[in-house]
Amino acid sequence: MFRNNYDNDSVTFSPQGRIFQVEYAAEAVKQGSVVVGIASKTHVVLVAIKRNAEELSSYQKKLFPIDEHVAIAIAGLTSDARVLSNFMKQQCLGHRLTFGRSMPVRTLVEIIGSKAQINTQHYGKRPYGVGLLVAGVDDHGPHLFEFQPSGMTEEMVAFAIGARSQMARTYLEKNIDKFADCDREELIRHGLRALKESLVQDRELTIDNTSVGVSGVVKAEDGSSKVEPFQVYDQQDVTAWIESVADDKEGGAGTGETEAEGMEVDS
Amino acid sequence: MTSIGTGYDLANSIFSPDGRNFQVEYAVKAVENGGTSIGIRCKDGVVLAVEKLVTSKLLKPNANKRIATVDRHLGVVYSGMIPDGRHFIERARDEARAWRDTFKTPIATADLASRMGGYMQAYTLYQSVRPFGITAIVGGFDSAAETPVDGEVGNGPACGAGGKVAGKTHGGPFLYMIEPSGLYWGYYGAATGKGRQAAKAELEKLDLGGPGGPALTMEEAVKEAARILYVAHDDDKEFELEMTWISGADGPTKGAHHEVPKALREEAERLAKQAQEEKMEE
Amino acid sequence: MDHRPQAWGRPRDDVYGAYDASYLHTDGPKTATQSPIVTGTSVIAIKFKDGVVIAADNLASYGSLARFTDVKRLRTFLSTSVVGFGGDVSDMQFLDRHLNELAIDEAYEHDIVSTGAEADQPTGSAAGQLNAANLHKYLAKLMYRRRSDFDPLWNQVLVAGFDAQAKPFLASVDLRGTTFTSPSLATGFGAMLAQPIMRRFAATEEDAARLTRDEAVNVVKECMKVLFYRDARSLDRYSIAVVTKEGVELSEDEQLEKQSWAFAERIRGYGTQVV
């Protein structure tokens, strides 16, 4: 590899004004398996591909609930993600304790953004080697944010990070206009289809390697709205969804069936 | 003299033999890659505007704000590395709050610029940190009114508070631009980021720095700001325009920093696009 | 002449004898506020079907001296809530400044003018902003924290506004961090004198939900009058605020109307009368 004088630490600018250490940290995100997030007017979903180190090992968790109304999907160094996840949990809990409400998602995301930025400006620190998709619901409705090791945070309609995530993003861009009005189940299926785009040839979605997470705003009969707490689904709970996108039938038959099963695992 | 290969550019706070800090110059390069930001100091307030390049189609439109409120009467916009900008904002908010705690009065724009200039400069002094990869434009409206001492009991004496001279005007709109070196100047029209050259050329054509002070009103400045950012914009990329303004207590924002109302922004953008097209036809 | 700084502004030892500087000593037990100094009396509030009415008089007493007669003890928060302060006035001012900072924090995230002396814009409740219930929770934590540090803020405050379900909200927190909620609330003397009157009109939440705005305002004004009759630390000038979904209507210089002191003739047992 070409030797670069400006890439030894995160406190040195290159002559072009770049910080290579931060850019390298962004590469670590691309090493992680892919995660996808999509937000509609009523729901936000996270879906992820889990990897196992070897045949007999367990699969690495990709979705982490933070609070009742927020969860993250991670790509990159899991241990860094756990540090951020613990921090986010504390922030949410603290906010709940002092104000008696759930923390606004943007506020939460900006706090970890600032935390990450510090690591890019001081010698002896290193940037976080993880990217996050933060999904949550607050008074403004469902949100999806992307977090990068640089400390950059942006609200997205839909996004994918991790290995080969470009394919998933292409799918999302192609369908971006549909998401806003999708219902819960349609949104999950869009997420899984985007995920499939990023799979290596002859790999498939299975109940072992797929995680699905959903949160949303549910309209009650009296017109008031309630938050559907973030729920992560694994194993047999995702069977129906995987099957529903198996031969990529665009919202084809079996919708009702899937929905019914989806609701069942809910209770 | 070139910087690369001399070894003087490998760490912050190092002077080269001709007295330059290359790391600060490289930080300026980071600013020059960022979307254009401008600020206009008008007769009756300050207008801030930024060109937000749309880096992905998946970004939620108009959700990611770049101009921040630092105190009620203060706004900041910046070009360059956005996480650095957010850190700068946080520090500015802390400064504004600390000022209120100590002096029981809002911080003046000039004082905030001074504090933040000092903060930026401190990041050029040590090898253990790097300079900020941003240039920030600070706009504010210092209240011209007799502001009550925060939480004072009763109405106090009817005559003027300490330091104010009868017949002399106090407060008003102010604009400062702070560079990665910590250097800052006051401006009538400030521009930074990728399109700063074109933007500066346009700003200089406006009636801002005359002997009687700026003749431009805020509403005119909003339209000019939109036009200037369209002129300074590199055509093939999509962008969002974000604009905020701060008037005096008797103006549209009542002394506070606010986003320019949607209707006015859209009108300004329509005029800007129209001006662009007319120029193309020529 | 003693020119040491600690002697500045002090009585001369050669004239008045040795100065008792014991209170300047930093050793010994740490002491904090032991009692309020300049105080405001009752705050009263009652819910009605579309919101809350809250009032407090404009007096700050120094013991039994009516020291300041134009002190505003109601403050709006984000144009959506009102906080009424009873108790120590300097602690009220501290809380006022603190709430100002909290309101500025809110303005970072939301493009809405937060109220205060500097900017005033009648905006309704905005999604994502701290509502009265959130504000009350916060104040409760703050007050409890201070009492646990043995340095209480010597106030009892009422918070009026709306909760997350957009229902009228009214709650109190005192210097011990005790919280309380009810369709009508009163602090200080008001708890004895005004509360029974307000309960006649809104004993339950259901009663309060039937009260009209005018009825609620009238009850509060009547209570303010009773308080002025019977509370020697009260004043006939007062502030009253009506909190509705449309915002806060605050008038800070109201005068008690139609007073009738005829009842005073019949009072026996104090003053110059001999039974």
PDB file of N, CA, C and O in Angstrom, chain B residues 49-101:
ATOM      1  N   ALA B  49     -27.362  32.580   4.934  1.00  0.00           N
ATOM      2  CA  ALA B  49     -27.828  31.614   3.946  1.00  0.00           C
ATOM      3  C   ALA B  49     -26.738  30.607   3.650  1.00  0.00           C
ATOM      4  O   ALA B  49     -25.545  30.917   3.741  1.00  0.00           O
ATOM      5  N   VAL B  50     -27.159  29.390   3.316  1.00  0.00           N
ATOM      6  CA  VAL B  50     -26.185  28.353   2.985  1.00  0.00           C
ATOM      7  C   VAL B  50     -26.705  27.483   1.844  1.00  0.00           C
ATOM      8  O   VAL B  50     -27.915  27.236   1.721  1.00  0.00           O
ATOM      9  N   GLU B  51     -25.758  27.074   1.018  1.00  0.00           N
ATOM     10  CA  GLU B  51     -26.044  26.157  -0.078  1.00  0.00           C
ATOM     11  C   GLU B  51     -25.743  24.763   0.441  1.00  0.00           C
ATOM     12  O   GLU B  51     -24.588  24.460   0.748  1.00  0.00           O
ATOM     13  N   LYS B  52     -26.778  23.935   0.570  1.00  0.00           N
ATOM     14  CA  LYS B  52     -26.565  22.575   1.079  1.00  0.00           C
ATOM     15  C   LYS B  52     -26.569  21.617  -0.102  1.00  0.00           C
ATOM     16  O   LYS B  52     -27.611  21.397  -0.715  1.00  0.00           O
ATOM     17  N   LEU B  53     -25.416  21.062  -0.392  1.00  0.00           N
ATOM     18  CA  LEU B  53     -25.323  20.136  -1.513  1.00  0.00           C
ATOM     19  C   LEU B  53     -26.018  18.841  -1.132  1.00  0.00           C
ATOM     20  O   LEU B  53     -25.832  18.325  -0.026  1.00  0.00           O
ATOM     21  N   VAL B  54     -26.848  18.340  -2.039  1.00  0.00           N
ATOM     22  CA  VAL B  54     -27.567  17.099  -1.770  1.00  0.00           C
ATOM     23  C   VAL B  54     -26.667  15.937  -2.163  1.00  0.00           C
ATOM     24  O   VAL B  54     -26.497  15.638  -3.339  1.00  0.00           O
ATOM     25  N   THR B  55     -26.059  15.297  -1.153  1.00  0.00           N
ATOM     26  CA  THR B  55     -25.066  14.253  -1.418  1.00  0.00           C
ATOM     27  C   THR B  55     -25.717  12.908  -1.724  1.00  0.00           C
ATOM     28  O   THR B  55     -25.072  12.014  -2.238  1.00  0.00           O
ATOM     29  N   SER B  56     -26.986  12.769  -1.365  1.00  0.00           N
ATOM     30  CA  SER B  56     -27.677  11.505  -1.632  1.00  0.00           C
ATOM     31  C   SER B  56     -29.152  11.773  -1.865  1.00  0.00           C
ATOM     32  O   SER B  56     -29.736  12.647  -1.228  1.00  0.00           O
ATOM     33  N   LYS B  57     -29.715  10.997  -2.776  1.00  0.00           N
ATOM     34  CA  LYS B  57     -31.150  11.127  -3.036  1.00  0.00           C
ATOM     35  C   LYS B  57     -31.961  10.646  -1.844  1.00  0.00           C
ATOM     36  O   LYS B  57     -33.147  10.916  -1.737  1.00  0.00           O
ATOM     37  N   LEU B  58     -31.296   9.906  -0.952  1.00  0.00           N
ATOM     38  CA  LEU B  58     -32.019   9.313   0.167  1.00  0.00           C
ATOM     39  C   LEU B  58     -32.142  10.249   1.366  1.00  0.00           C
ATOM     40  O   LEU B  58     -32.808   9.928   2.341  1.00  0.00           O
ATOM     41  N   LEU B  59     -31.484  11.399   1.287  1.00  0.00           N
ATOM     42  CA  LEU B  59     -31.596  12.388   2.364  1.00  0.00           C
ATOM     43  C   LEU B  59     -33.035  12.871   2.474  1.00  0.00           C
ATOM     44  O   LEU B  59     -33.700  13.081   1.452  1.00  0.00           O
ATOM     45  N   LYS B  60     -33.506  13.072   3.692  1.00  0.00           N
ATOM     46  CA  LYS B  60     -34.854  13.598   3.868  1.00  0.00           C
ATOM     47  C   LYS B  60     -34.836  15.082   3.515  1.00  0.00           C
ATOM     48  O   LYS B  60     -34.069  15.843   4.101  1.00  0.00           O
ATOM     49  N   PRO B  61     -35.676  15.492   2.561  1.00  0.00           N
ATOM     50  CA  PRO B  61     -35.616  16.884   2.110  1.00  0.00           C
ATOM     51  C   PRO B  61     -35.928  17.869   3.243  1.00  0.00           C
ATOM     52  O   PRO B  61     -36.844  17.655   4.031  1.00  0.00           O
ATOM     53  N   ASN B  62     -35.157  18.915   3.318  1.00  0.00           N
ATOM     54  CA  ASN B  62     -35.355  20.021   4.277  1.00  0.00           C
ATOM     55  C   ASN B  62     -35.339  19.623   5.748  1.00  0.00           C
ATOM     56  O   ASN B  62     -35.773  20.385   6.594  1.00  0.00           O
ATOM     57  N   ALA B  63     -34.851  18.423   6.047  1.00  0.00           N
ATOM     58  CA  ALA B  63     -34.864  17.988   7.452  1.00  0.00           C
ATOM     59  C   ALA B  63     -33.558  18.325   8.161  1.00  0.00           C
ATOM     60  O   ALA B  63     -33.529  18.509   9.361  1.00  0.00           O
ATOM     61  N   ASN B  64     -32.471  18.385   7.393  1.00  0.00           N
ATOM     62  CA  ASN B  64     -31.165  18.574   8.020  1.00  0.00           C
ATOM     63  C   ASN B  64     -30.752  20.037   7.943  1.00  0.00           C
ATOM     64  O   ASN B  64     -30.356  20.528   6.900  1.00  0.00           O
ATOM     65  N   LYS B  65     -30.866  20.706   9.092  1.00  0.00           N
ATOM     66  CA  LYS B  65     -30.595  22.147   9.129  1.00  0.00           C
ATOM     67  C   LYS B  65     -29.108  22.395   9.363  1.00  0.00           C
ATOM     68  O   LYS B  65     -28.456  21.672  10.104  1.00  0.00           O
ATOM     69  N   ARG B  66     -28.609  23.448   8.727  1.00  0.00           N
ATOM     70  CA  ARG B  66     -27.197  23.771   8.867  1.00  0.00           C
ATOM     71  C   ARG B  66     -26.969  25.088   9.608  1.00  0.00           C
ATOM     72  O   ARG B  66     -25.884  25.360  10.098  1.00  0.00           O
ATOM     73  N   ILE B  67     -27.992  25.923   9.646  1.00  0.00           N
ATOM     74  CA  ILE B  67     -27.833  27.187  10.359  1.00  0.00           C
ATOM     75  C   ILE B  67     -28.402  27.001  11.756  1.00  0.00           C
ATOM     76  O   ILE B  67     -29.532  26.527  11.896  1.00  0.00           O
ATOM     77  N   ALA B  68     -27.615  27.345  12.756  1.00  0.00           N
ATOM     78  CA  ALA B  68     -28.024  27.037  14.120  1.00  0.00           C
ATOM     79  C   ALA B  68     -28.279  28.297  14.930  1.00  0.00           C
ATOM     80  O   ALA B  68     -27.677  29.339  14.691  1.00  0.00           O
ATOM     81  N   THR B  69     -29.194  28.162  15.893  1.00  0.00           N
ATOM     82  CA  THR B  69     -29.446  29.231  16.851  1.00  0.00           C
ATOM     83  C   THR B  69     -28.512  29.034  18.035  1.00  0.00           C
ATOM     84  O   THR B  69     -28.444  27.949  18.597  1.00  0.00           O
ATOM     85  N   VAL B  70     -27.794  30.096  18.400  1.00  0.00           N
ATOM     86  CA  VAL B  70     -26.823  30.007  19.487  1.00  0.00           C
ATOM     87  C   VAL B  70     -27.397  30.646  20.756  1.00  0.00           C
ATOM     88  O   VAL B  70     -27.222  30.158  21.857  1.00  0.00           O
ATOM     89  N   ASP B  71     -28.047  31.770  20.583  1.00  0.00           N
ATOM     90  CA  ASP B  71     -28.862  32.372  21.631  1.00  0.00           C
ATOM     91  C   ASP B  71     -30.058  32.935  20.877  1.00  0.00           C
ATOM     92  O   ASP B  71     -30.067  32.909  19.651  1.00  0.00           O
ATOM     93  N   ARG B  72     -31.044  33.466  21.594  1.00  0.00           N
ATOM     94  CA  ARG B  72     -32.242  33.916  20.893  1.00  0.00           C
ATOM     95  C   ARG B  72     -31.922  34.840  19.724  1.00  0.00           C
ATOM     96  O   ARG B  72     -32.533  34.768  18.678  1.00  0.00           O
ATOM     97  N   HIS B  73     -30.936  35.708  19.943  1.00  0.00           N
ATOM     98  CA  HIS B  73     -30.661  36.755  18.964  1.00  0.00           C
ATOM     99  C   HIS B  73     -29.452  36.440  18.090  1.00  0.00           C
ATOM    100  O   HIS B  73     -28.963  37.318  17.400  1.00  0.00           O
ATOM    101  N   LEU B  74     -28.933  35.216  18.159  1.00  0.00           N
ATOM    102  CA  LEU B  74     -27.692  34.884  17.462  1.00  0.00           C
ATOM    103  C   LEU B  74     -27.843  33.661  16.578  1.00  0.00           C
ATOM    104  O   LEU B  74     -28.384  32.641  17.017  1.00  0.00           O
ATOM    105  N   GLY B  75     -27.339  33.762  15.353  1.00  0.00           N
ATOM    106  CA  GLY B  75     -27.336  32.625  14.457  1.00  0.00           C
ATOM    107  C   GLY B  75     -25.941  32.387  13.916  1.00  0.00           C
ATOM    108  O   GLY B  75     -25.156  33.322  13.794  1.00  0.00           O
ATOM    109  N   VAL B  76     -25.640  31.120  13.606  1.00  0.00           N
ATOM    110  CA  VAL B  76     -24.330  30.797  13.045  1.00  0.00           C
ATOM    111  C   VAL B  76     -24.506  29.878  11.845  1.00  0.00           C
ATOM    112  O   VAL B  76     -25.284  28.918  11.897  1.00  0.00           O
ATOM    113  N   VAL B  77     -23.769  30.194  10.776  1.00  0.00           N
ATOM    114  CA  VAL B  77     -23.719  29.302   9.622  1.00  0.00           C
ATOM    115  C   VAL B  77     -22.246  29.049   9.337  1.00  0.00           C
ATOM    116  O   VAL B  77     -21.402  29.875   9.698  1.00  0.00           O
ATOM    117  N   TYR B  78     -21.949  27.914   8.729  1.00  0.00           N
ATOM    118  CA  TYR B  78     -20.540  27.601   8.506  1.00  0.00           C
ATOM    119  C   TYR B  78     -20.368  26.765   7.252  1.00  0.00           C
ATOM    120  O   TYR B  78     -21.300  26.095   6.799  1.00  0.00           O
ATOM    121  N   SER B  79     -19.153  26.805   6.710  1.00  0.00           N
ATOM    122  CA  SER B  79     -18.791  25.940   5.590  1.00  0.00           C
ATOM    123  C   SER B  79     -17.628  25.087   6.026  1.00  0.00           C
ATOM    124  O   SER B  79     -16.786  25.529   6.797  1.00  0.00           O
ATOM    125  N   GLY B  80     -17.573  23.871   5.485  1.00  0.00           N
ATOM    126  CA  GLY B  80     -16.461  22.987   5.793  1.00  0.00           C
ATOM    127  C   GLY B  80     -16.932  21.685   6.386  1.00  0.00           C
ATOM    128  O   GLY B  80     -17.943  21.133   5.949  1.00  0.00           O
ATOM    129  N   MET B  81     -16.198  21.210   7.395  1.00  0.00           N
ATOM    130  CA  MET B  81     -16.514  19.903   7.980  1.00  0.00           C
ATOM    131  C   MET B  81     -17.677  20.052   8.960  1.00  0.00           C
ATOM    132  O   MET B  81     -17.550  20.675  10.010  1.00  0.00           O
ATOM    133  N   ILE B  82     -18.796  19.422   8.608  1.00  0.00           N
ATOM    134  CA  ILE B  82     -20.032  19.661   9.360  1.00  0.00           C
ATOM    135  C   ILE B  82     -19.933  19.233  10.834  1.00  0.00           C
ATOM    136  O   ILE B  82     -20.379  19.977  11.703  1.00  0.00           O
ATOM    137  N   PRO B  83     -19.335  18.074  11.142  1.00  0.00           N
ATOM    138  CA  PRO B  83     -19.216  17.745  12.576  1.00  0.00           C
ATOM    139  C   PRO B  83     -18.405  18.788  13.357  1.00  0.00           C
ATOM    140  O   PRO B  83     -18.733  19.082  14.507  1.00  0.00           O
ATOM    141  N   ASP B  84     -17.381  19.351  12.730  1.00  0.00           N
ATOM    142  CA  ASP B  84     -16.627  20.427  13.384  1.00  0.00           C
ATOM    143  C   ASP B  84     -17.534  21.628  13.620  1.00  0.00           C
ATOM    144  O   ASP B  84     -17.470  22.280  14.668  1.00  0.00           O
ATOM    145  N   GLY B  85     -18.377  21.910  12.646  1.00  0.00           N
ATOM    146  CA  GLY B  85     -19.319  23.015  12.768  1.00  0.00           C
ATOM    147  C   GLY B  85     -20.274  22.811  13.926  1.00  0.00           C
ATOM    148  O   GLY B  85     -20.557  23.727  14.692  1.00  0.00           O
ATOM    149  N   ARG B  86     -20.725  21.568  14.087  1.00  0.00           N
ATOM    150  CA  ARG B  86     -21.656  21.291  15.183  1.00  0.00           C
ATOM    151  C   ARG B  86     -20.967  21.484  16.531  1.00  0.00           C
ATOM    152  O   ARG B  86     -21.557  21.968  17.481  1.00  0.00           O
ATOM    153  N   HIS B  87     -19.702  21.090  16.593  1.00  0.00           N
ATOM    154  CA  HIS B  87     -18.952  21.299  17.826  1.00  0.00           C
ATOM    155  C   HIS B  87     -18.788  22.794  18.118  1.00  0.00           C
ATOM    156  O   HIS B  87     -18.940  23.228  19.253  1.00  0.00           O
ATOM    157  N   PHE B  88     -18.510  23.539  17.075  1.00  0.00           N
ATOM    158  CA  PHE B  88     -18.370  24.988  17.203  1.00  0.00           C
ATOM    159  C   PHE B  88     -19.658  25.598  17.766  1.00  0.00           C
ATOM    160  O   PHE B  88     -19.634  26.420  18.684  1.00  0.00           O
ATOM    161  N   ILE B  89     -20.784  25.156  17.224  1.00  0.00           N
ATOM    162  CA  ILE B  89     -22.095  25.647  17.672  1.00  0.00           C
ATOM    163  C   ILE B  89     -22.293  25.357  19.157  1.00  0.00           C
ATOM    164  O   ILE B  89     -22.716  26.207  19.935  1.00  0.00           O
ATOM    165  N   GLU B  90     -21.964  24.114  19.539  1.00  0.00           N
ATOM    166  CA  GLU B  90     -22.134  23.742  20.938  1.00  0.00           C
ATOM    167  C   GLU B  90     -21.335  24.640  21.855  1.00  0.00           C
ATOM    168  O   GLU B  90     -21.813  25.084  22.898  1.00  0.00           O
ATOM    169  N   ARG B  91     -20.092  24.900  21.452  1.00  0.00           N
ATOM    170  CA  ARG B  91     -19.245  25.768  22.262  1.00  0.00           C
ATOM    171  C   ARG B  91     -19.824  27.187  22.309  1.00  0.00           C
ATOM    172  O   ARG B  91     -19.825  27.825  23.355  1.00  0.00           O
ATOM    173  N   ALA B  92     -20.304  27.643  21.167  1.00  0.00           N
ATOM    174  CA  ALA B  92     -20.877  28.994  21.122  1.00  0.00           C
ATOM    175  C   ALA B  92     -22.084  29.093  22.057  1.00  0.00           C
ATOM    176  O   ALA B  92     -22.272  30.089  22.756  1.00  0.00           O
ATOM    177  N   ARG B  93     -22.888  28.034  22.088  1.00  0.00           N
ATOM    178  CA  ARG B  93     -24.048  28.017  22.988  1.00  0.00           C
ATOM    179  C   ARG B  93     -23.601  28.061  24.437  1.00  0.00           C
ATOM    180  O   ARG B  93     -24.202  28.744  25.269  1.00  0.00           O
ATOM    181  N   ASP B  94     -22.545  27.316  24.734  1.00  0.00           N
ATOM    182  CA  ASP B  94     -22.013  27.324  26.102  1.00  0.00           C
ATOM    183  C   ASP B  94     -21.513  28.717  26.476  1.00  0.00           C
ATOM    184  O   ASP B  94     -21.731  29.183  27.593  1.00  0.00           O
ATOM    185  N   GLU B  95     -20.845  29.370  25.532  1.00  0.00           N
ATOM    186  CA  GLU B  95     -20.344  30.726  25.786  1.00  0.00           C
ATOM    187  C   GLU B  95     -21.496  31.691  26.038  1.00  0.00           C
ATOM    188  O   GLU B  95     -21.450  32.501  26.961  1.00  0.00           O
ATOM    189  N   ALA B  96     -22.520  31.590  25.193  1.00  0.00           N
ATOM    190  CA  ALA B  96     -23.661  32.499  25.327  1.00  0.00           C
ATOM    191  C   ALA B  96     -24.357  32.285  26.667  1.00  0.00           C
ATOM    192  O   ALA B  96     -24.759  33.233  27.337  1.00  0.00           O
ATOM    193  N   ARG B  97     -24.458  31.028  27.073  1.00  0.00           N
ATOM    194  CA  ARG B  97     -25.096  30.711  28.338  1.00  0.00           C
ATOM    195  C   ARG B  97     -24.240  31.207  29.510  1.00  0.00           C
ATOM    196  O   ARG B  97     -24.767  31.806  30.452  1.00  0.00           O
ATOM    197  N   ALA B  98     -22.933  30.972  29.416  1.00  0.00           N
ATOM    198  CA  ALA B  98     -22.037  31.398  30.497  1.00  0.00           C
ATOM    199  C   ALA B  98     -22.091  32.917  30.656  1.00  0.00           C
ATOM    200  O   ALA B  98     -22.058  33.444  31.768  1.00  0.00           O
ATOM    201  N   TRP B  99     -22.187  33.611  29.520  1.00  0.00           N
ATOM    202  CA  TRP B  99     -22.285  35.070  29.557  1.00  0.00           C
ATOM    203  C   TRP B  99     -23.555  35.504  30.296  1.00  0.00           C
ATOM    204  O   TRP B  99     -23.536  36.388  31.143  1.00  0.00           O
ATOM    205  N   ARG B 100     -24.657  34.861  29.968  1.00  0.00           N
ATOM    206  CA  ARG B 100     -25.924  35.171  30.650  1.00  0.00           C
ATOM    207  C   ARG B 100     -25.815  34.902  32.148  1.00  0.00           C
ATOM    208  O   ARG B 100     -26.309  35.665  32.967  1.00  0.00           O
ATOM    209  N   ASP B 101     -25.184  33.776  32.498  1.00  0.00           N
ATOM    210  CA  ASP B 101     -25.045  33.424  33.915  1.00  0.00           C
ATOM    211  C   ASP B 101     -24.270  34.502  34.665  1.00  0.00           C
ATOM    212  O   ASP B 101     -24.621  34.860  35.782  1.00  0.00           O
TER     213      ASP B 101
END
